[in-house]
Tab-separated table of C-alpha atoms in Angstrom:
chain	number	residue	atom	x	y	z
A	142	ALA	CA	124.472	95.432	70.224
A	143	ALA	CA	121.695	98.033	70.038
A	144	HIS	CA	119.768	95.819	67.596
A	145	SER	CA	120.156	92.846	69.927
A	146	ALA	CA	118.944	94.875	72.910
A	147	ALA	CA	115.932	96.094	70.955
A	148	GLY	CA	115.111	92.501	70.052
A	149	VAL	CA	115.251	91.420	73.681
A	150	SER	CA	113.090	94.373	74.697
A	151	GLY	CA	110.525	93.620	72.016
A	152	SER	CA	110.409	89.980	73.026
A	153	PHE	CA	109.856	90.965	76.654
A	154	VAL	CA	106.996	93.298	75.755
A	155	ARG	CA	105.348	90.584	73.659
A	156	THR	CA	105.713	88.085	76.493
A	157	ILE	CA	104.199	90.244	79.214
A	158	GLY	CA	101.498	91.322	76.791
A	159	ASP	CA	100.170	87.783	76.886
A	160	LEU	CA	99.958	87.754	80.667
A	161	ILE	CA	96.594	88.181	82.281
A	162	ILE	CA	96.787	89.832	85.688
A	163	THR	CA	93.668	89.234	87.717
A	164	ASP	CA	92.193	91.786	90.080
A	165	ALA	CA	93.118	89.478	92.971
A	166	GLN	CA	96.747	89.499	91.860
A	167	ALA	CA	96.703	93.267	91.435
A	168	PHE	CA	95.388	93.769	94.961
A	169	ASP	CA	97.951	91.363	96.369
A	170	ALA	CA	100.755	93.157	94.544
A	171	ALA	CA	99.518	96.490	95.914
A	172	ARG	CA	99.322	95.028	99.426
A	173	LEU	CA	102.904	93.790	99.169
A	174	GLU	CA	104.078	97.124	97.792
A	175	VAL	CA	102.705	99.096	100.738
A	176	ALA	CA	104.626	96.764	103.056
A	177	ARG	CA	107.784	96.984	100.946
A	178	VAL	CA	107.719	100.786	100.965
A	179	SER	CA	107.080	100.951	104.711
A	180	VAL	CA	109.561	98.289	105.799
A	181	LEU	CA	112.331	98.291	103.200
A	182	GLY	CA	112.138	101.433	101.106
A	183	LEU	CA	111.957	104.066	103.816
A	184	ALA	CA	114.604	102.229	105.855
A	185	GLY	CA	117.028	102.425	102.942
A	186	ALA	CA	117.203	98.647	102.509
A	187	ASP	CA	116.428	98.812	98.786
A	188	ALA	CA	116.851	102.537	98.169
A	189	THR	CA	119.515	105.110	98.957
A	190	PRO	CA	118.760	107.102	102.131
A	191	ALA	CA	118.902	110.359	100.174
A	192	SER	CA	116.157	109.269	97.781
A	193	ALA	CA	114.150	106.863	99.957
A	194	ALA	CA	111.201	109.196	100.583
A	195	ASP	CA	110.900	110.242	96.923
A	196	GLU	CA	111.190	106.640	95.735
A	197	ALA	CA	108.538	105.587	98.235
A	198	ALA	CA	106.227	108.328	96.959
A	199	ASP	CA	106.764	107.194	93.363
A	200	ALA	CA	106.069	103.581	94.333
A	201	LEU	CA	102.787	104.520	96.003
A	202	PHE	CA	101.783	106.565	92.965
A	203	GLY	CA	102.451	103.551	90.758
A	204	MET	CA	100.354	101.388	93.054
A	205	LYS	CA	97.545	103.933	92.823
A	206	GLN	CA	97.654	103.707	89.017
A	207	LEU	CA	97.608	99.902	89.152
A	208	ILE	CA	94.427	99.826	91.221
A	209	ALA	CA	92.849	102.568	89.114
A	210	ARG	CA	93.170	100.350	86.028
A	211	ALA	CA	91.569	97.314	87.669
A	212	ALA	CA	88.364	96.308	85.880
A	213	PHE	CA	86.124	95.600	88.860
A	214	SER	CA	83.046	93.448	88.341
A	215	LYS	CA	81.266	95.790	90.776
A	216	ASN	CA	81.243	99.573	90.580
A	217	ASP	CA	78.436	100.487	92.949
A	218	GLN	CA	78.304	103.317	95.464
A	219	ASN	CA	80.291	101.416	98.105
A	220	THR	CA	83.041	100.581	95.632
A	221	VAL	CA	83.281	104.171	94.412
A	222	ALA	CA	83.440	105.459	97.994
A	223	ALA	CA	86.121	102.913	98.909
A	224	ARG	CA	88.158	103.840	95.840
A	225	ARG	CA	88.002	107.533	96.768
A	226	LYS	CA	89.064	106.747	100.330
A	227	LEU	CA	92.080	104.784	99.065
A	228	ASP	CA	93.024	107.519	96.585
A	229	ALA	CA	92.822	110.141	99.310
A	230	GLY	CA	94.970	108.022	101.630
A	231	ILE	CA	97.649	107.467	99.010
A	232	SER	CA	97.671	111.152	98.060
A	233	ALA	CA	98.083	112.160	101.716
A	234	ALA	CA	100.987	109.726	102.133
A	235	ILE	CA	102.694	110.991	98.983
A	236	SER	CA	102.276	114.574	100.142
A	237	TYR	CA	103.827	113.718	103.505
A	238	LEU	CA	106.777	111.920	101.887
A	239	HIS	CA	107.476	114.869	99.598
A	240	SER	CA	107.387	117.225	102.587
A	241	ALA	CA	109.788	115.072	104.645
A	242	GLY	CA	112.749	116.968	103.260
A	243	ARG	CA	116.309	115.852	103.757
A	244	PRO	CA	117.385	112.293	104.667
A	245	ASN	CA	116.829	111.136	108.265
A	246	SER	CA	114.157	113.788	108.865
A	247	LEU	CA	111.217	111.451	108.191
A	248	ASP	CA	109.105	110.483	111.191
A	249	HIS	CA	108.863	106.815	110.292
A	250	LEU	CA	106.527	105.929	113.156
A	251	PHE	CA	104.136	108.700	112.128
A	252	PHE	CA	104.177	107.432	108.541
A	253	ILE	CA	103.332	103.897	109.683
A	254	THR	CA	100.536	104.824	112.063
A	255	GLU	CA	98.953	107.623	110.041
A	256	HIS	CA	99.591	106.551	106.448
A	257	SER	CA	100.853	103.001	105.886
A	258	ARG	CA	98.228	101.216	107.978
A	259	ALA	CA	95.495	103.520	106.686
A	260	ILE	CA	96.376	102.753	103.055
A	261	SER	CA	96.557	99.018	103.732
A	262	HIS	CA	93.147	98.978	105.391
A	263	ALA	CA	91.595	101.194	102.703
A	264	LEU	CA	92.963	98.799	100.089
A	265	GLU	CA	91.315	95.884	101.877
A	266	GLU	CA	88.031	97.801	102.133
A	267	LEU	CA	88.102	98.439	98.384
A	268	ARG	CA	88.855	94.781	97.651
A	269	VAL	CA	85.852	93.693	99.719
A	270	ALA	CA	83.538	96.385	98.282
A	271	ALA	CA	84.529	95.484	94.721
A	272	GLY	CA	83.954	91.789	95.293
A	273	VAL	CA	87.538	90.843	94.435
A	274	PRO	CA	88.543	87.506	95.969
A	275	ARG	CA	91.493	87.480	98.322
A	276	LEU	CA	94.606	85.895	96.837
A	277	ILE	CA	95.518	83.102	99.219
A	278	ALA	CA	99.239	82.493	99.518
A	279	LEU	CA	101.149	80.533	102.141
A	280	ARG	CA	103.078	83.346	103.759
A	281	LEU	CA	104.223	84.235	107.233
A	282	TRP	CA	102.163	87.407	106.803
A	283	ARG	CA	98.562	86.246	107.184
A	284	PRO	CA	96.416	86.945	104.087
A	285	GLU	CA	93.588	88.252	106.278
A	286	ALA	CA	95.790	90.900	107.899
A	287	PRO	CA	95.707	94.062	105.750
A	288	SER	CA	98.963	95.454	107.176
A	289	VAL	CA	102.159	93.903	108.507
A	290	PHE	CA	101.760	96.302	111.422
A	291	ASP	CA	98.409	94.861	112.506
A	292	PRO	CA	98.027	92.744	115.643
A	293	ARG	CA	98.358	89.023	114.802
A	294	ALA	CA	99.664	89.854	111.350
A	295	PHE	CA	102.031	86.869	111.381
A	296	ASP	CA	101.313	83.144	111.463
A	297	ALA	CA	103.794	81.415	113.749
A	298	ALA	CA	102.856	78.022	112.283
A	299	VAL	CA	103.727	78.781	108.661
A	300	TYR	CA	107.229	77.250	108.808
A	301	THR	CA	105.905	74.059	110.389
A	302	PRO	CA	106.835	70.880	108.448
A	303	GLY	CA	103.975	69.245	106.590
A	304	TYR	CA	103.954	66.185	108.840
A	305	ALA	CA	103.198	68.195	112.003
A	306	PRO	CA	99.553	68.591	113.050
A	307	ALA	CA	97.997	71.953	113.733
A	308	PRO	CA	98.880	73.161	117.235
A	309	SER	CA	96.237	72.563	119.882
A	310	PRO	CA	96.159	73.547	123.564
A	311	ALA	CA	96.821	69.916	124.497
A	312	LEU	CA	99.810	69.647	122.160
A	313	ILE	CA	101.297	72.926	123.414
A	314	ALA	CA	100.740	71.885	127.033
A	315	LEU	CA	102.539	68.600	126.374
A	316	GLY	CA	105.409	70.462	124.752
A	317	HIS	CA	105.610	72.761	127.764
A	318	THR	CA	105.879	69.800	130.132
A	319	LEU	CA	108.572	68.219	127.963
A	320	PHE	CA	110.454	71.529	127.775
A	321	LEU	CA	110.899	71.492	131.558
A	322	ASP	CA	111.690	67.777	131.889
A	323	ALA	CA	115.365	67.097	132.642
A	324	THR	CA	115.017	63.378	131.968
A	325	LEU	CA	115.106	64.172	128.261
A	326	GLY	CA	118.771	65.137	128.417
A	327	ASN	CA	120.597	63.247	131.151
A	328	GLY	CA	119.715	65.794	133.800
A	329	ARG	CA	119.343	68.731	131.419
A	330	SER	CA	116.094	70.114	130.094
A	331	CYS	CA	115.516	72.652	127.360
A	332	ALA	CA	114.886	75.150	130.161
A	333	THR	CA	118.388	74.595	131.554
A	334	CYS	CA	119.720	76.985	128.921
A	335	HIS	CA	116.512	78.608	127.663
A	336	ARG	CA	115.351	79.879	131.043
A	337	PRO	CA	111.825	81.349	131.044
A	338	GLY	CA	112.770	83.946	133.652
A	339	HIS	CA	115.606	85.148	131.426
A	340	ALA	CA	113.398	85.653	128.361
A	341	PHE	CA	114.213	82.069	127.313
A	342	ALA	CA	117.944	82.821	127.132
A	343	ASP	CA	120.371	82.218	130.017
A	344	GLY	CA	122.260	85.456	130.651
A	345	ARG	CA	125.646	83.866	129.915
A	346	ALA	CA	128.128	84.879	127.235
A	347	ARG	CA	128.258	81.242	126.111
A	348	SER	CA	126.164	78.313	127.169
A	349	LEU	CA	127.576	75.715	129.530
A	350	THR	CA	128.834	72.519	127.936
A	351	PHE	CA	127.386	69.228	129.086
A	352	VAL	CA	130.676	67.491	129.824
A	353	ASP	CA	132.429	69.802	132.248
A	354	GLY	CA	129.903	72.514	133.045
A	355	HIS	CA	132.087	75.302	131.685
A	356	ALA	CA	131.659	77.568	128.680
A	357	ALA	CA	133.883	76.296	125.897
A	358	SER	CA	133.508	76.505	122.127
A	359	THR	CA	129.723	76.743	122.304
A	360	ARG	CA	127.825	79.890	121.326
A	361	ASN	CA	125.610	82.331	123.135
A	362	THR	CA	122.151	80.996	123.973
A	363	PRO	CA	119.576	82.953	121.944
A	364	THR	CA	116.058	83.639	123.119
A	365	LEU	CA	113.364	81.264	121.901
A	366	ILE	CA	110.767	84.017	121.879
A	367	GLY	CA	109.973	84.608	118.232
A	368	ALA	CA	112.004	81.628	116.984
A	369	ALA	CA	108.912	80.467	115.092
A	370	VAL	CA	108.942	83.483	112.765
A	371	GLN	CA	112.397	82.654	111.418
A	372	PRO	CA	112.630	80.239	108.453
A	373	ARG	CA	115.829	78.571	109.706
A	374	GLN	CA	117.342	77.873	113.110
A	375	PHE	CA	120.722	78.201	114.849
A	376	TYR	CA	123.169	81.061	114.334
A	377	ASP	CA	124.505	79.284	111.238
A	378	GLU	CA	120.985	78.407	109.959
A	379	ARG	CA	121.816	74.700	109.748
A	380	ALA	CA	118.352	73.545	110.840
A	381	ALA	CA	115.418	73.911	108.458
A	382	SER	CA	112.786	73.732	111.196
A	383	LEU	CA	112.330	73.788	114.948
A	384	GLU	CA	111.744	70.029	114.785
A	385	ASP	CA	115.173	69.556	113.200
A	386	GLN	CA	116.772	71.888	115.729
A	387	ILE	CA	115.353	69.899	118.633
A	388	ALA	CA	116.844	66.667	117.313
A	389	GLU	CA	120.272	68.243	116.933
A	390	VAL	CA	120.271	69.853	120.368
A	391	MET	CA	119.293	66.605	122.052
A	392	ARG	CA	122.059	64.599	120.402
A	393	SER	CA	124.743	67.282	120.827
A	394	PRO	CA	127.393	66.173	123.365
A	395	ASP	CA	127.796	69.814	124.416
A	396	GLU	CA	124.092	70.390	125.067
A	397	MET	CA	121.828	67.515	126.116
A	398	ALA	CA	124.063	64.531	125.280
A	399	SER	CA	121.133	62.254	124.569
A	400	SER	CA	118.901	61.633	121.575
A	401	VAL	CA	115.246	61.924	120.669
A	402	ALA	CA	115.094	58.125	120.400
A	403	LYS	CA	116.387	57.643	123.952
A	404	ALA	CA	114.041	60.274	125.328
A	405	ALA	CA	111.007	58.782	123.543
A	406	ALA	CA	111.845	55.309	124.862
A	407	ALA	CA	112.151	56.639	128.419
A	408	LEU	CA	108.818	58.463	128.207
A	409	GLN	CA	107.046	55.368	126.925
A	410	SER	CA	107.242	53.812	130.383
A	411	SER	CA	105.369	56.741	131.954
A	412	ALA	CA	101.584	56.371	132.233
A	413	HIS	CA	101.308	60.150	132.631
A	414	TYR	CA	103.110	60.766	129.350
A	415	ARG	CA	101.216	58.029	127.508
A	416	HIS	CA	97.962	59.721	128.506
A	417	ALA	CA	99.291	63.198	127.609
A	418	PHE	CA	100.463	62.037	124.183
A	419	ALA	CA	97.110	60.326	123.533
A	420	LYS	CA	95.288	63.565	124.344
A	421	ALA	CA	97.669	65.727	122.316
A	422	PHE	CA	97.511	63.494	119.233
A	423	ASN	CA	93.771	62.715	119.444
A	424	SER	CA	94.224	59.017	119.988
A	425	ALA	CA	91.522	56.906	121.622
A	426	SER	CA	94.200	54.675	123.085
A	427	ALA	CA	97.678	55.573	124.280
A	428	PRO	CA	99.804	55.880	121.118
A	429	GLU	CA	103.418	54.947	120.792
A	430	ILE	CA	105.595	57.853	121.879
A	431	THR	CA	107.682	58.241	118.758
A	432	GLU	CA	110.645	60.479	117.999
A	433	ARG	CA	108.554	62.537	115.597
A	434	ARG	CA	105.744	63.091	118.086
A	435	LEU	CA	108.230	64.159	120.732
A	436	ARG	CA	109.836	66.700	118.394
A	437	VAL	CA	106.450	67.933	117.180
A	438	ALA	CA	105.205	68.547	120.730
A	439	LEU	CA	108.322	70.451	121.798
A	440	ALA	CA	108.271	72.522	118.606
A	441	ALA	CA	104.589	73.361	119.111
A	442	TYR	CA	105.421	74.827	122.506
A	443	VAL	CA	108.326	76.858	121.133
A	444	ARG	CA	106.032	78.208	118.394
A	445	SER	CA	103.630	79.355	121.087
A	446	LEU	CA	106.400	81.634	122.389
A	447	THR	CA	105.519	84.252	119.808
A	448	THR	CA	104.135	87.513	121.065
A	449	MET	CA	104.071	91.060	119.764
A	450	SER	CA	102.671	93.012	122.686
A	451	SER	CA	105.539	95.341	123.483
A	452	ARG	CA	105.143	99.072	124.017
A	453	PHE	CA	106.355	99.553	120.453
A	454	ASP	CA	103.522	97.339	119.175
A	455	ARG	CA	100.992	99.312	121.177
A	456	ALA	CA	102.380	102.516	119.686
A	457	LEU	CA	101.724	101.111	116.207
A	458	THR	CA	98.095	100.291	116.802
A	459	THR	CA	96.271	101.312	119.949
A	460	ASP	CA	98.246	103.795	122.041
A	461	SER	CA	99.882	106.786	120.404
A	462	ASN	CA	101.414	107.736	123.755
A	463	ALA	CA	103.052	104.344	124.383
A	464	LEU	CA	106.484	105.740	123.470
A	465	SER	CA	108.192	108.810	124.846
A	466	SER	CA	109.599	111.451	122.520
A	467	THR	CA	113.085	110.032	123.168
A	468	GLU	CA	111.958	106.525	122.215
A	469	ARG	CA	110.181	107.772	119.081
A	470	SER	CA	113.357	109.555	118.059
A	471	GLY	CA	115.252	106.344	118.715
A	472	PHE	CA	112.976	104.460	116.321
A	473	ASN	CA	113.708	107.039	113.648
A	474	VAL	CA	117.429	106.565	114.293
A	475	PHE	CA	116.868	102.810	114.001
A	476	THR	CA	115.170	103.064	110.600
A	477	GLY	CA	117.165	106.080	109.429
A	478	LYS	CA	120.677	107.193	110.261
A	479	GLY	CA	121.487	104.069	112.263
A	480	ARG	CA	120.681	101.794	109.286
A	481	CYS	CA	119.601	99.073	111.739
A	482	ALA	CA	116.385	98.276	109.850
A	483	THR	CA	118.275	97.345	106.687
A	484	CYS	CA	119.024	93.974	108.345
A	485	HIS	CA	116.642	93.816	111.321
A	486	PHE	CA	113.428	94.285	109.374
A	487	ILE	CA	110.497	95.879	111.168
A	488	PRO	CA	108.154	94.849	112.676
A	489	LEU	CA	109.679	91.406	113.406
A	490	PHE	CA	113.137	92.952	113.905
A	491	ASN	CA	114.868	89.817	112.615
A	492	GLY	CA	116.354	88.936	109.242
A	493	THR	CA	113.291	87.274	107.715
A	494	ALA	CA	113.041	89.258	104.488
A	495	PRO	CA	109.775	91.119	103.799
A	496	PRO	CA	107.335	91.311	102.205
A	497	GLY	CA	107.419	87.642	101.127
A	498	TYR	CA	109.019	86.363	104.333
A	499	VAL	CA	110.413	83.179	102.793
A	500	SER	CA	114.142	83.478	103.512
A	501	SER	CA	116.724	84.996	105.810
A	502	ASP	CA	120.184	86.103	104.748
A	503	VAL	CA	123.317	85.646	106.823
A	504	GLU	CA	125.571	88.618	107.465
A	505	VAL	CA	129.319	89.129	107.954
A	506	ILE	CA	129.832	92.014	110.371
A	507	GLY	CA	133.197	91.169	111.900
A	508	VAL	CA	132.262	90.235	115.462
A	509	PRO	CA	135.435	90.389	117.583
A	510	ALA	CA	136.689	87.586	119.800
A	511	ARG	CA	136.941	90.019	122.706
A	512	ALA	CA	135.711	93.513	123.458
A	513	THR	CA	139.176	94.897	124.174
A	514	VAL	CA	142.049	95.855	121.867
A	515	PRO	CA	143.763	94.542	119.888
A	516	VAL	CA	140.700	93.554	117.884
A	517	VAL	CA	140.735	89.967	116.635
A	518	ILE	CA	137.907	88.485	114.553
A	519	ASP	CA	136.137	85.670	116.336
A	520	ALA	CA	137.358	82.375	114.884
A	521	ASP	CA	133.881	80.828	114.576
A	522	PRO	CA	133.424	80.102	110.828
A	523	GLY	CA	129.648	80.522	111.058
A	524	ARG	CA	127.561	79.538	108.063
A	525	SER	CA	130.603	78.456	106.012
A	526	ALA	CA	131.050	75.414	108.253
A	527	VAL	CA	127.627	74.281	107.038
A	528	ASP	CA	127.547	75.193	103.343
A	529	HIS	CA	131.335	75.441	102.734
A	530	VAL	CA	130.919	78.723	100.872
A	531	ASP	CA	133.900	81.061	101.330
A	532	LEU	CA	131.696	84.146	101.152
A	533	HIS	CA	129.905	82.875	104.246
A	534	ARG	CA	132.972	82.640	106.450
A	535	HIS	CA	132.118	84.380	109.747
A	536	ALA	CA	128.523	84.828	108.506
A	537	PHE	CA	125.669	84.474	110.985
A	538	LYS	CA	121.900	84.718	111.023
A	539	THR	CA	120.385	88.104	111.804
A	540	PRO	CA	118.666	87.458	115.145
A	541	THR	CA	115.570	89.129	116.461
A	542	LEU	CA	115.951	92.325	118.461
A	543	ARG	CA	112.684	91.760	120.250
A	544	ASN	CA	113.350	91.478	123.984
A	545	ILE	CA	116.926	92.634	123.325
A	546	GLY	CA	116.887	94.579	126.582
A	547	LEU	CA	116.343	91.300	128.463
A	548	THR	CA	118.791	89.000	126.687
A	549	ALA	CA	122.306	90.324	127.318
A	550	PRO	CA	125.080	89.546	126.542
A	551	TYR	CA	125.031	89.955	122.775
A	552	MET	CA	126.372	88.502	119.497
A	553	HIS	CA	126.859	84.820	118.714
A	554	ASN	CA	129.770	84.674	121.175
A	555	GLY	CA	128.346	86.960	123.854
A	556	VAL	CA	131.263	89.373	123.452
A	557	PHE	CA	129.278	92.538	124.250
A	558	ARG	CA	127.663	92.824	127.654
A	559	THR	CA	125.610	95.984	127.061
A	560	LEU	CA	123.484	97.524	124.343
A	561	GLU	CA	125.735	100.552	124.456
A	562	GLN	CA	128.716	98.396	123.447
A	563	VAL	CA	126.755	96.919	120.559
A	564	ILE	CA	125.732	100.363	119.299
A	565	ASP	CA	129.322	101.624	119.550
A	566	PHE	CA	130.458	98.611	117.504
A	567	TYR	CA	128.005	99.359	114.708
A	568	ASP	CA	128.621	103.092	114.885
A	569	ALA	CA	132.295	102.422	114.189
A	570	GLY	CA	131.423	100.288	111.148
A	571	GLY	CA	131.975	96.892	112.726
A	572	ALA	CA	135.416	95.347	112.349
A	573	PRO	CA	138.135	97.965	111.762
A	574	ARG	CA	139.070	98.634	108.139
A	575	GLN	CA	142.567	97.261	108.670
A	576	MET	CA	141.174	93.839	109.552
A	577	ARG	CA	141.230	91.477	106.608
A	578	LEU	CA	137.552	90.702	106.029
A	579	PRO	CA	136.945	90.868	102.268
A	580	ASN	CA	133.494	89.258	102.459
A	581	ARG	CA	132.018	91.662	105.012
A	582	THR	CA	128.417	92.692	104.401
A	583	LEU	CA	128.399	95.527	106.941
A	584	PRO	CA	129.685	98.786	105.421
A	585	PRO	CA	132.878	99.793	107.263
A	586	ASP	CA	131.998	103.495	107.397
A	587	SER	CA	131.105	105.143	110.668
A	588	LEU	CA	127.465	106.050	111.184
A	589	HIS	CA	128.520	109.240	112.993
A	590	LEU	CA	125.826	108.848	115.613
A	591	SER	CA	125.858	111.536	118.262
A	592	SER	CA	125.783	110.703	121.970
A	593	GLN	CA	122.167	111.808	122.045
A	594	GLU	CA	121.238	109.589	119.086
A	595	LYS	CA	122.886	106.613	120.772
A	596	ARG	CA	120.879	107.232	123.921
A	597	GLN	CA	117.703	107.549	121.876
A	598	LEU	CA	118.450	104.313	120.031
A	599	THR	CA	119.121	102.447	123.279
A	600	ALA	CA	115.879	103.763	124.747
A	601	PHE	CA	113.920	102.605	121.698
A	602	LEU	CA	115.431	99.106	121.733
A	603	ARG	CA	114.223	98.658	125.283
A	604	THR	CA	110.628	99.306	124.154
A	605	LEU	CA	110.789	95.954	122.319
A	606	SER	CA	110.718	94.080	125.631
A	607	ASP	CA	107.578	91.981	126.013
A	608	THR	CA	107.126	90.146	129.307
A	609	THR	CA	103.720	88.655	128.453
A	610	ILE	CA	105.092	85.145	127.972
A	611	ILE	CA	107.790	85.524	130.607
A	612	ARG	CA	105.272	86.371	133.327
A	613	SER	CA	103.117	83.355	132.465
A	614	ALA	CA	106.020	80.904	132.309
A	615	PRO	CA	107.016	78.921	135.420
């Protein structure tokens, strides 16, 4: 066995020895590593909480060695100065991580604002000074944004299907008009459930069915703000794009009880819409209003509902006083003892996995059917009804926590009416241990949050509210 292992090891070394890693690839790897350390490592998502700070320090040291070995084509004064600045930034971050001490004592917000962003920007300065080309990759995280914590770091159009044109003001305006038009769904518009004044949710535990106007087996209406930065749609992730989601919602008998084909045919008779579609799709003459164009326009509007201008975002970049001491402590609970950031990844606060941002896992946390005892697991099969995988029974997408203070009630079935109830649920370890839930992904152990820590966490979550879009919506 030892001989076999040695053979495999030798083969691996010979294989990687033939690889040529370009300076562009090295810089991209370093860029990704800074994000991984800041978002995953220090939150304990891919490291144990007890060793997270030390592992992060080791990772940054390894990144420093990688860049030090890069054979730059330029080594002038600017390059040397940029390299020294990066080295100093990494050394300062490592020193801070080593001084953080015991688990949950790290000031994660301080690390991001004073170290993570500084390293990322110094890395970009060195890349430019050394004349290393930027590695262009199709990622949610824009290649021109040095840090994931920068303003406009994410491209809301990256999950757009290849057939959809680039969004334009005219296309978004058309989508907005369609979003409010009740003729698309037999008297129901998209805004019937996704109400702009309610942060594009509806404030109900479960949405109203089309047939009888009462909540039935349908799920809670999620906000559409930030839907564009999730690779799949619906709680069970059954739609691969917003365009697909729109088609399914329109044909659902519980939602709009129509179809994209019927809606497109109805719009074709409107001179106003023919003109609007011609403008949006750059047609000299009024084009046919097709199903695809209708879906594309609506999806373009939904993608425009992406904003990261909350007080938390200002605290990351421009205003160190944007958060109170209680809210800052709450963020540290979120990324530390509360373990929230191991599923709700900062800074998007959804389940889109960094630093590649190409997928989103579903989670089994044991959401109850009701908030009172005895506790019974909600019967909704979740993702397993789509992929028929037993491990995904009762599994649901990790939703965004942005605007969470504006979108009560919570969970896929709206079972919890307050943030305090949600925090108590997680603090207790989700579904009780005695409940039969062998595929659970949420550890059943209590977090042992104190009353003060719960208050701090609640206060922080409310800093994620962003009314920029809500104020501008009719």
